[in-house]
Structures are given as structure tokens and as C-alpha cells.
Coordinates of C-alpha atoms in Angstrom, one line a residue:
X1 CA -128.1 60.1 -207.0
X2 CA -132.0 59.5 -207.5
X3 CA -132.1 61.7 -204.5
X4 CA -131.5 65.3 -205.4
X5 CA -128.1 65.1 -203.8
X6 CA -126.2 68.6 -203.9
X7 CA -123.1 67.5 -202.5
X8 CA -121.2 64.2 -202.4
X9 CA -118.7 63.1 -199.9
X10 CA -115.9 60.7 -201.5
X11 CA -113.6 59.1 -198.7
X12 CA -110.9 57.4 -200.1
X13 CA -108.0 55.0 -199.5
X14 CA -104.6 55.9 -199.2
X15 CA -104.0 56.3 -203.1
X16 CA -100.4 57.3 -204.4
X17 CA -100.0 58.3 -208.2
X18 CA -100.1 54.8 -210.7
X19 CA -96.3 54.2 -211.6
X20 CA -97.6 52.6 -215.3
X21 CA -96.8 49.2 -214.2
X22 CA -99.0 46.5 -213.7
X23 CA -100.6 47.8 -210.5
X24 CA -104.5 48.9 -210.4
X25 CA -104.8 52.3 -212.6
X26 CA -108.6 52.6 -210.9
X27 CA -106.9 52.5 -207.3
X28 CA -104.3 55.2 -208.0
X29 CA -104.4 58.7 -207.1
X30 CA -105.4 59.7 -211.0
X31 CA -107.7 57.0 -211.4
X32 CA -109.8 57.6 -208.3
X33 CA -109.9 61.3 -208.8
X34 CA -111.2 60.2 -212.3
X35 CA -114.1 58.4 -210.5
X36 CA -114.9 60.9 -208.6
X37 CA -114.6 63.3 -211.0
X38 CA -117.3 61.2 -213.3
X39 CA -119.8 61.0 -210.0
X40 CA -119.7 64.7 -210.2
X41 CA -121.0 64.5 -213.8
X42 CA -123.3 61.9 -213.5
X43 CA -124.8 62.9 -210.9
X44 CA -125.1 66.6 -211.0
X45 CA -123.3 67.2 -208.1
X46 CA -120.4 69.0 -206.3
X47 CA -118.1 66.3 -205.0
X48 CA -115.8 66.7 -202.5
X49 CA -112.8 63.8 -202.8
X50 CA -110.7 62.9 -199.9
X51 CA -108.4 60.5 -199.8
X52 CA -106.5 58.8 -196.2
X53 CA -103.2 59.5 -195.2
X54 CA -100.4 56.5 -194.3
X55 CA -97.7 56.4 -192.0
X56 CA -94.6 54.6 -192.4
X57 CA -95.9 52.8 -189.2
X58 CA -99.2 52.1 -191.0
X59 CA -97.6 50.4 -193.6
X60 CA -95.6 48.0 -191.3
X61 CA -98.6 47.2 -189.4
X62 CA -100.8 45.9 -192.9
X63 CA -98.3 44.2 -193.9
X64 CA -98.3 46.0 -197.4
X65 CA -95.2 47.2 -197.9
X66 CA -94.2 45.9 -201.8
X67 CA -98.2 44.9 -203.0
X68 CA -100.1 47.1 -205.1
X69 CA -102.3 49.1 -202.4
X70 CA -101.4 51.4 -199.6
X71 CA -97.9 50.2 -200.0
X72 CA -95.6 52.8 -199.3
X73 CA -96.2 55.8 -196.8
X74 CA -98.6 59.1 -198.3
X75 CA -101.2 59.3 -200.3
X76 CA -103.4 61.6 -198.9
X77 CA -104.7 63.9 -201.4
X78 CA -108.5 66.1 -201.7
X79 CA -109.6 67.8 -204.1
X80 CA -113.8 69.7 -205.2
X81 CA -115.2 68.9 -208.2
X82 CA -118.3 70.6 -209.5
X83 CA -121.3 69.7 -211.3
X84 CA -119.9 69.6 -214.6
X85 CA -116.9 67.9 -213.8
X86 CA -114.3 70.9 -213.5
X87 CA -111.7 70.8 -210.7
X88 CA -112.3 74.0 -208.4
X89 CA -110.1 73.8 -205.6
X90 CA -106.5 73.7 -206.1
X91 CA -103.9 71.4 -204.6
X92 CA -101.8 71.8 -201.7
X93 CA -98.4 70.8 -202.6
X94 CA -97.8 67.1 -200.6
X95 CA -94.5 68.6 -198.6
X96 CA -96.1 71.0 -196.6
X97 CA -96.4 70.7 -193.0
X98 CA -100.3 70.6 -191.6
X99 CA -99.9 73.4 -188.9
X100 CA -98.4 75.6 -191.9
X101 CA -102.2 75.4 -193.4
X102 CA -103.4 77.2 -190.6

């Protein structure tokens, strides 16, 4: 940040939305956009949030189906944040199909 950054780059996990159990609030959908959210803030900066995408297949091959990260197939999410911490993009509802974006 002691840099003069303009624009920040977040690159996420796989994050689905918390389900208010006992599972990491920090490492969910809303608590990472929170974080990056406050990086925006803190640092003056535009951030731009991105989050991965898993696959059923992804899931299988971790090993994490049932524990509290990357544990079900989704996730993938992005989002802008500007300097003052306001959300400026808007989101792209989960169900629709990539090539439909073009």
C-alpha cells in the first residue's frame, strides 16, 4: 500500500456464502468480500475481487467434500470495489451460463 497502488488485484479461493454455523465467517463469500472491501479503504485503492471457481470433480480430487473450505462445487464470485469502499460493479447471477456473457 506504501506504494501509491491505484488498483489492487484480490485472487481468491473458492468461497461459498457462510451458512451461520461453526465454519470460518472470514473464509466465506461475505467475509472475504468484507476484506477486500476494507483493502479498498485502507488503502485508497480500486480493488478488483475474484474469487475461483470448483468443479464437482475438484471437490472429489481434495478430498473436501463435508470440511469447512472448498467443500461443495461453486463459489466463484467477483466483484470492484472503489476507493471509498462502495461496490461498483454488479453481480452476475451464479446460474448463468459463461458463453451467455458474451
Amino acid at each position: 500500500m506504501s506504494q501509491g497502488e491505484q488498483i489492487h488485484v484480490s485472487a481468491w479461493p473458492s468461497l461459498t456464502p457462510h451458512t451461520g454455523g461453526p465454519d470460518l465467517w472470514s473464509m466465506s463469500a461475505e467475509g472475504c468480500q468484507a476484506l477486500s472491501r476494507t483493502y479498498a479503504i485502507e488503502g485508497s485503492t480500486f480493488v478488483l475481487h475474484s474469487t475461483a471457481l470448483i468443479t464437482e470433480k475438484g471437490v472429489a480430487l481434495q478430498k473436501t467434500e463435508g470440511g469447512s473450505l472448498m467443500s461443495s462445487p461453486g463459489g466463484g464470485s467477483s466483484a470492484i470495489f472503489a476507493p471509498d469502499g462502495r461496490k461498483i460493479s454488479t453481480d452476475i447471477d451464479p446460474t448463468t451460463k459463461k458463453d451467455s456473457l458474451r
